[in-house]
mmCIF file of C-alpha atoms and ligand atoms in Angstrom:
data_model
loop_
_atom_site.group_PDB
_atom_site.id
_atom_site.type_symbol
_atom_site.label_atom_id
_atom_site.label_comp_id
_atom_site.label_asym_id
_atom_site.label_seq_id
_atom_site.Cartn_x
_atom_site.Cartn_y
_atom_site.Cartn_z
ATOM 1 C CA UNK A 1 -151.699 -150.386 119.672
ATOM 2 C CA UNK A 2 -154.357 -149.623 122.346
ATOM 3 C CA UNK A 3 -155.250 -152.678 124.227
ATOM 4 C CA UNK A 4 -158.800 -152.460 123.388
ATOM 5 C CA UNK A 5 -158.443 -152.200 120.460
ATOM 6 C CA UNK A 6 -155.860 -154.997 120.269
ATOM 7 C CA UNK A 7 -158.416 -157.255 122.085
ATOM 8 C CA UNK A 8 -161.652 -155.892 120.030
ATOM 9 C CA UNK A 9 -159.217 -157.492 116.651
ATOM 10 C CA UNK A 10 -159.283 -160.786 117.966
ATOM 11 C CA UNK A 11 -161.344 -162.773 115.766
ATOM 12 C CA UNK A 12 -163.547 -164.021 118.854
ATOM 13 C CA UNK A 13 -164.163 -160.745 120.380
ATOM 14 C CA UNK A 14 -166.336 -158.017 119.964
ATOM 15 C CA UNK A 15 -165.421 -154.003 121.030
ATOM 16 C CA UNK A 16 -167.922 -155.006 123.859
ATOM 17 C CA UNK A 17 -166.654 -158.224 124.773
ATOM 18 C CA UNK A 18 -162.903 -156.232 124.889
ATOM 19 C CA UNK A 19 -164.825 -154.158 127.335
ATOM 20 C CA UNK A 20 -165.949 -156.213 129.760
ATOM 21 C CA UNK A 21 -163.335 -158.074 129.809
ATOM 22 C CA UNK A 22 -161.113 -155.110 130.567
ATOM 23 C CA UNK A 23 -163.637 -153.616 133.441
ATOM 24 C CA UNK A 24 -163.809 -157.170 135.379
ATOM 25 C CA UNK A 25 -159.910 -156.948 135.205
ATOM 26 C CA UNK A 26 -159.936 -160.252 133.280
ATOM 27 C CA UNK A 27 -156.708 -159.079 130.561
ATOM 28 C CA UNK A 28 -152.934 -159.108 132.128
ATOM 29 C CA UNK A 29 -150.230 -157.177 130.231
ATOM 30 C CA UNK A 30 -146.849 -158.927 132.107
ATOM 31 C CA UNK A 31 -148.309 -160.502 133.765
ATOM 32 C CA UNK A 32 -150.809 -157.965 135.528
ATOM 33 C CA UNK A 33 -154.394 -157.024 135.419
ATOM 34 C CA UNK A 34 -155.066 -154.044 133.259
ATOM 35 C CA UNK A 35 -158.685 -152.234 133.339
ATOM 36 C CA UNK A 36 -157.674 -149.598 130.807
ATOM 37 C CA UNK A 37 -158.291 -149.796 127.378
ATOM 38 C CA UNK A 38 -155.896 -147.117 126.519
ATOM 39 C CA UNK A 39 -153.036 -148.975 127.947
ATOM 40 C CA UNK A 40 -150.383 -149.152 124.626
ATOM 41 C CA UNK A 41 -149.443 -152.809 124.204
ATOM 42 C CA UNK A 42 -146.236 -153.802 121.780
ATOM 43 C CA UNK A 43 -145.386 -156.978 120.401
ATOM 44 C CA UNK A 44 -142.976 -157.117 123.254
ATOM 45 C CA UNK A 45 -145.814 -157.450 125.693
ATOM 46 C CA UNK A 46 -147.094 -160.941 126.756
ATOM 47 C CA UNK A 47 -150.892 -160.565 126.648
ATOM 48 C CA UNK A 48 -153.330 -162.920 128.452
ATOM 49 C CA UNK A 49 -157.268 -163.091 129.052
ATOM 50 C CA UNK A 50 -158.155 -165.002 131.782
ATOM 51 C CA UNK A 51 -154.733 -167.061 132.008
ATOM 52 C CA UNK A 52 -155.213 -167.841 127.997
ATOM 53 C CA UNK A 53 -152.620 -166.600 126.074
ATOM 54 C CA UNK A 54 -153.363 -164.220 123.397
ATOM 55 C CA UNK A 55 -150.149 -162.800 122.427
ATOM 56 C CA UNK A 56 -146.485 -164.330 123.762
ATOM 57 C CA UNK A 57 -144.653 -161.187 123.528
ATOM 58 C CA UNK A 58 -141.121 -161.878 121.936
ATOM 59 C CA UNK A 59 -138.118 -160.202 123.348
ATOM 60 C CA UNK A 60 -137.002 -157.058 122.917
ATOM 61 C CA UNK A 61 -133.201 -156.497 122.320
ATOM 62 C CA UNK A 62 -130.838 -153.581 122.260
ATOM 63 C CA UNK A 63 -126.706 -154.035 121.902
ATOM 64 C CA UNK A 64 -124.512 -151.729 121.536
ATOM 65 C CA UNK A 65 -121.466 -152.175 118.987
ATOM 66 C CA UNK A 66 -118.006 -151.292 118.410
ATOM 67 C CA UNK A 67 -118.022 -151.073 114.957
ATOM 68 C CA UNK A 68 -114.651 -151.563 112.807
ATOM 69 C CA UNK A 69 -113.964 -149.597 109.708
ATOM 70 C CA UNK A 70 -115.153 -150.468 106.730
ATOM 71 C CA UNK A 71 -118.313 -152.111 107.311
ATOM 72 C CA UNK A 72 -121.693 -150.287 106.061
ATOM 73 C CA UNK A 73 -124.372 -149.484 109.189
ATOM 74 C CA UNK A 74 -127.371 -150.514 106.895
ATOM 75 C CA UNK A 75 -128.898 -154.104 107.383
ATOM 76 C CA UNK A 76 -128.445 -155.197 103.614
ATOM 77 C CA UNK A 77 -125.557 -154.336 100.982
ATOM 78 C CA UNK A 78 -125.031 -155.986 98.332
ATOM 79 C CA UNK A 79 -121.083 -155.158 97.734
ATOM 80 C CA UNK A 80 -119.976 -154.614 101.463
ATOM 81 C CA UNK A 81 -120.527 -156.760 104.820
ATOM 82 C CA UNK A 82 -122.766 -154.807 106.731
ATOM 83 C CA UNK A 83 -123.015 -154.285 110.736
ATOM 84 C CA UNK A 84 -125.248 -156.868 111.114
ATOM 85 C CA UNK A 85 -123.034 -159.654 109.608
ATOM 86 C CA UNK A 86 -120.842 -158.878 112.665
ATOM 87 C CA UNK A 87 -123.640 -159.438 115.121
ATOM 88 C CA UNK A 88 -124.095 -163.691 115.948
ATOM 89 C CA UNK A 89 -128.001 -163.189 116.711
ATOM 90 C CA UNK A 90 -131.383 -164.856 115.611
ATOM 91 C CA UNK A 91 -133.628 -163.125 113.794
ATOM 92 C CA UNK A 92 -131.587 -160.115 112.732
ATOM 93 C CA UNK A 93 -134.604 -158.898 109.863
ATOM 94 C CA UNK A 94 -135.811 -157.663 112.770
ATOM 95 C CA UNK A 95 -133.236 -155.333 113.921
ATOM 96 C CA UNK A 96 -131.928 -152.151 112.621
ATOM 97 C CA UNK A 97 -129.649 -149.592 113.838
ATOM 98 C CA UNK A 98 -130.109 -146.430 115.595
ATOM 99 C CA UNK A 99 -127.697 -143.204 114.365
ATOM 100 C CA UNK A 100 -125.658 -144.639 111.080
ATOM 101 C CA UNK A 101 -121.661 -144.156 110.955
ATOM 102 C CA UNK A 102 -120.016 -143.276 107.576
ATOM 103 C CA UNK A 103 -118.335 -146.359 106.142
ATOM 104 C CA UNK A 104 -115.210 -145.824 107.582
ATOM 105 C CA UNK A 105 -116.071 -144.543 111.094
ATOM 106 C CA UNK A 106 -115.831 -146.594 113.800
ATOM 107 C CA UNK A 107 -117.477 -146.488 117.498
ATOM 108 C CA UNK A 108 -120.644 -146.782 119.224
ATOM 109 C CA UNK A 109 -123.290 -148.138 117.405
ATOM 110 C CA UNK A 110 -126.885 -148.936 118.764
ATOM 111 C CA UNK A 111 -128.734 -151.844 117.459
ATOM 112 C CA UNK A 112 -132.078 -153.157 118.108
ATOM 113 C CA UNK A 113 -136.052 -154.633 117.377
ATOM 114 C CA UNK A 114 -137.481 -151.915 119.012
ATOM 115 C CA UNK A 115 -138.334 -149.175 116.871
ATOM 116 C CA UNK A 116 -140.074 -147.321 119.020
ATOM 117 C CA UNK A 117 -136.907 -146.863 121.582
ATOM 118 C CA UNK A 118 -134.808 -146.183 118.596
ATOM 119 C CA UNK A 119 -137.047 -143.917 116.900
ATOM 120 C CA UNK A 120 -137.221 -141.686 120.009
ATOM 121 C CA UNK A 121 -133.464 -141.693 120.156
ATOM 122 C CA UNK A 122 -133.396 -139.958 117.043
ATOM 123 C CA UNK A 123 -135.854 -137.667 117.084
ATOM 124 C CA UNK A 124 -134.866 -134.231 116.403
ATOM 125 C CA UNK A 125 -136.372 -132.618 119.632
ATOM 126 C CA UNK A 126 -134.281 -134.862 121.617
ATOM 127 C CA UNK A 127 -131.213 -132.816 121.319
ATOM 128 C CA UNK A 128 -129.139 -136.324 122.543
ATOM 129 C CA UNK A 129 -125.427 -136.048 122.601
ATOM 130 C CA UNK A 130 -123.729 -137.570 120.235
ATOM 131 C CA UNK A 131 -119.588 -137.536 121.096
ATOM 132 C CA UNK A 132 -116.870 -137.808 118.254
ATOM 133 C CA UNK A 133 -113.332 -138.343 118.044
ATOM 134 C CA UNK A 134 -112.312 -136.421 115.022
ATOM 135 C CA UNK A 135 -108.547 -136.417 113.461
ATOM 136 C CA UNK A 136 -107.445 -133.892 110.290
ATOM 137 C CA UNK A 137 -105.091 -133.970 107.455
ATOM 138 C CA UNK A 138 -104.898 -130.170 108.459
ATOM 139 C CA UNK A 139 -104.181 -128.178 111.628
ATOM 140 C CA UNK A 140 -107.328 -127.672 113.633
ATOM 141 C CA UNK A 141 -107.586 -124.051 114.304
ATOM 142 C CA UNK A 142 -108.912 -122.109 117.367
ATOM 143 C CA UNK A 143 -110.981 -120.182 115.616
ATOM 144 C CA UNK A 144 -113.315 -123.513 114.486
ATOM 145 C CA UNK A 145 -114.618 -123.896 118.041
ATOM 146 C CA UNK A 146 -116.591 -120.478 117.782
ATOM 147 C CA UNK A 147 -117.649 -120.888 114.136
ATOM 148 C CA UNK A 148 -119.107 -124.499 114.842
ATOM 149 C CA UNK A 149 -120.527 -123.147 118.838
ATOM 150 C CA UNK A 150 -122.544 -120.280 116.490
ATOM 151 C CA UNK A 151 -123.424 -123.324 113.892
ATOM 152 C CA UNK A 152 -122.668 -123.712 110.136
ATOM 153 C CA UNK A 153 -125.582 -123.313 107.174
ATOM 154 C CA UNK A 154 -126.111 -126.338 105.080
ATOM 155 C CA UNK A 155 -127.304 -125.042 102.132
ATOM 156 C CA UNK A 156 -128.515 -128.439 100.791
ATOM 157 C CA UNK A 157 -130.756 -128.850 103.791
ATOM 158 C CA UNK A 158 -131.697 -124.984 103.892
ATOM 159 C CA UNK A 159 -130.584 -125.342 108.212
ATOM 160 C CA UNK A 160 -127.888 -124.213 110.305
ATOM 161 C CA UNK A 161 -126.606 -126.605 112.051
ATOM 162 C CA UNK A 162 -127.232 -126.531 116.241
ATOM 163 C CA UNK A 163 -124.499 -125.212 118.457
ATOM 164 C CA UNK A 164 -121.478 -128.051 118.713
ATOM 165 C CA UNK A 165 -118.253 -128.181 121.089
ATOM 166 C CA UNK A 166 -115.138 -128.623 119.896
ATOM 167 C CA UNK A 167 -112.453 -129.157 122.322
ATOM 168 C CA UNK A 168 -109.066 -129.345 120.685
ATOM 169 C CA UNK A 169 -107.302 -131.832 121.660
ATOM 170 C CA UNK A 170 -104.012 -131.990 119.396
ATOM 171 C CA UNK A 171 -103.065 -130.375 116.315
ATOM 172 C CA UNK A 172 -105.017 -132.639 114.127
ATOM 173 C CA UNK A 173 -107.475 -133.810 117.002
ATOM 174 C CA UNK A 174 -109.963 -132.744 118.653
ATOM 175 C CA UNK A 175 -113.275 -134.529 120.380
ATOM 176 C CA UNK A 176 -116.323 -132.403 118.675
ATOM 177 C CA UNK A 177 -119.793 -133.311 120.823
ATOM 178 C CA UNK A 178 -123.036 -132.876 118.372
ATOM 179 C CA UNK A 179 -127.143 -132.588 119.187
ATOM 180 C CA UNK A 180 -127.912 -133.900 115.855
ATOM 181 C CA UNK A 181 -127.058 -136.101 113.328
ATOM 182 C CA UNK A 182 -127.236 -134.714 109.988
ATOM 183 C CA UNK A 183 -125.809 -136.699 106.706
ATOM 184 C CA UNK A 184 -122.067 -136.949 107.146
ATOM 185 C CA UNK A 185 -122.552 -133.740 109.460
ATOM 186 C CA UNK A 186 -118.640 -134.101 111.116
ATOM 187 C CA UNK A 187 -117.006 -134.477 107.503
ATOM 188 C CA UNK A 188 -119.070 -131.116 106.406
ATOM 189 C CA UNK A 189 -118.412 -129.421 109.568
ATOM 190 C CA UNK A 190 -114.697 -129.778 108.679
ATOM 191 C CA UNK A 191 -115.160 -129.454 105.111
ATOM 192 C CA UNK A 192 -116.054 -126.131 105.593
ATOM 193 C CA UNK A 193 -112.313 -125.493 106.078
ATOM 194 C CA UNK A 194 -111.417 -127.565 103.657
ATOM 195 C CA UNK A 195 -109.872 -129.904 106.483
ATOM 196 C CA UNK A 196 -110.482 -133.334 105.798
ATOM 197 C CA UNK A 197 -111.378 -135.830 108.177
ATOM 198 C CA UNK A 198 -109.534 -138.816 108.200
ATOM 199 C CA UNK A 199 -110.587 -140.412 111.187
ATOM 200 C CA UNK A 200 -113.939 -140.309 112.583
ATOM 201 C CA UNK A 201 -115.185 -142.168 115.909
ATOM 202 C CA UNK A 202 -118.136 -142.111 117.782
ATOM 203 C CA UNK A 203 -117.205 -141.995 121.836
ATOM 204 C CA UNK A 204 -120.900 -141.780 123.318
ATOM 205 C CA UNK A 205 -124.461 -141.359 122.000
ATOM 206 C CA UNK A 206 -126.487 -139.687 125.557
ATOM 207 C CA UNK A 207 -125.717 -141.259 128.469
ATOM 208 C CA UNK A 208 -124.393 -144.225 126.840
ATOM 209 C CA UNK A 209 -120.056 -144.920 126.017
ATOM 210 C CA UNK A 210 -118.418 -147.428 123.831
ATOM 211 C CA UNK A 211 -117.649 -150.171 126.274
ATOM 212 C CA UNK A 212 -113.990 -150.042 126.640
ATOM 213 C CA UNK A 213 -113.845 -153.905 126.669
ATOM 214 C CA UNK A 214 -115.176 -154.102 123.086
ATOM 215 C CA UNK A 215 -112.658 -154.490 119.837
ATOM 216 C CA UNK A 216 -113.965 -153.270 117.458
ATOM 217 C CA UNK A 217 -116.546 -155.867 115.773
ATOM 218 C CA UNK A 218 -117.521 -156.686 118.884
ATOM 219 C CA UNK A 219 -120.901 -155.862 120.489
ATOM 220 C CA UNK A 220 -123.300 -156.654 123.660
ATOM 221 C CA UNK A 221 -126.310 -156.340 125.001
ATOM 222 C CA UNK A 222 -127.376 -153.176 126.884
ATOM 223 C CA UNK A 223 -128.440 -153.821 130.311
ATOM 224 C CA UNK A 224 -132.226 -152.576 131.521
ATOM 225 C CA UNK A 225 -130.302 -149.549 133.311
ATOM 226 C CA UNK A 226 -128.376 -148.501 129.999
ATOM 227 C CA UNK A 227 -131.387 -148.662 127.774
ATOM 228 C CA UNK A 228 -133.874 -146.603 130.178
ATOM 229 C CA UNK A 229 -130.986 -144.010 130.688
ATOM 230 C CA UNK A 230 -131.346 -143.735 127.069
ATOM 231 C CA UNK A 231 -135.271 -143.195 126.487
HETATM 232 N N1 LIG B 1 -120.617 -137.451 110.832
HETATM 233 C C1 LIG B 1 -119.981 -137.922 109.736
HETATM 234 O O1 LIG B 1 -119.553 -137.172 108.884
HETATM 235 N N2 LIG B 1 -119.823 -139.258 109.626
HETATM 236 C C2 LIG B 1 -120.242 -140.144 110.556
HETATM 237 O O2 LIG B 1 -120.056 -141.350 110.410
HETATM 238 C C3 LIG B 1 -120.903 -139.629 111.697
HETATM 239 C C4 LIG B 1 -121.070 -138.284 111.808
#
């Protein structure tokens, strides 16, 4: 929300009294003075008029997890432990995940309260690249790379799907780098040659690997270089 308008909501202040305040330099946003009204302020910003609090600001958290197989990315199931159940942190309502992984992928998962960050993550302009670790119950076949660098049509969507790379790496392996993320887009991508995917990993998202150092069920917090490489 704007931070006028954020001030001009307070019960004890008028639009003008946000005003004023904001042209004597009187508000601090983290601490410092802010004179314009169109600054955006979150709930993660600690707000303060004339050294009296007006909002705390509560903290906002990103991890990244290496999640196992068989666990559901969704923040409530009622048959299945979910991603969250694996993560030992306070207030999960407030988090949700960013990109979902099919029941029985595993890899890099992004979790977090900020649904801004997230959101822009996922936003189809963004083009981010999302990395895979794909193995077959058939032969991959040379001839895939082409047909999924020229993209495939998903009839149920009515799209074709943006150029991927597939770089073979064994028969039945091969690491297949995406700039979307439609619904169970790897599987399909495969599907389309009837090659089943039996194992499905996620190796990066952007900028951002799977911490080696992570089993899988195990997750940590991003540090402030890792989650501004990914906005
Ligand atoms: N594509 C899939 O088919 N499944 C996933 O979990 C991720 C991408």
């Amino acid at each position: 929300m704007r931070l006028d308008r954020f001030l001009a909501n307070l019960p004890h202040l008028s639009r003008q009294d946000a005003r004023l305040h904001l042209a004597a330099g009187r508000v601090r946003v983290d601490g410092a003075s802010v004179r314009d009204g169109q600054h955006e302020v979150r709930v993660f910003n600690r707000v303060e008029l004339d050294g009296e609090l007006l909002q705390a600001g509560k903290p906002a958290r990103y991890f990244m997890l290496h999640k196992p197989a068989g666990c559901v990315s969704a923040t409530r199931d009622a048959e299945h432990r979910t991603v969250l159940d694996l993560l030992d942190e306070p207030d999960k309502d407030d988090l949700h995940i960013g990109g979902r992984l099919d029941f029985n992928s595993t890899g890099l998962l992004l979790i977090t309260n900020d649904g801004q960050w997230s959101r822009r993550m996922t936003l189809p302009g963004r083009k981010l690249a999302k990395v895979y670790y794909v193995e077959t119950e058939q032969p991959i076949e040379a001839h895939y790379a082409q047909v999924f660098a020229e993209g495939l049509y998903f009839r149920y969507e009515d799209l074709t799907t943006l150029p991927a790379h597939l770089e073979i790496l064994a028969p039945r392996a091969a690491r297949l780098t995406l700039h979307e993320g439609r619904y169970h887009q790897v599987k399909r991508m495969f599907g389309h040659f009837q090659n089943k995917v039996t194992r499905l990993h996620r190796e990066r998202m952007g900028s951002l690997s799977l911490d080696p150092q992570l089993a899988p069920g195990q997750y940590r917090a991003l540090s402030a270089a890792e989650i501004a490489d990914l906005e």
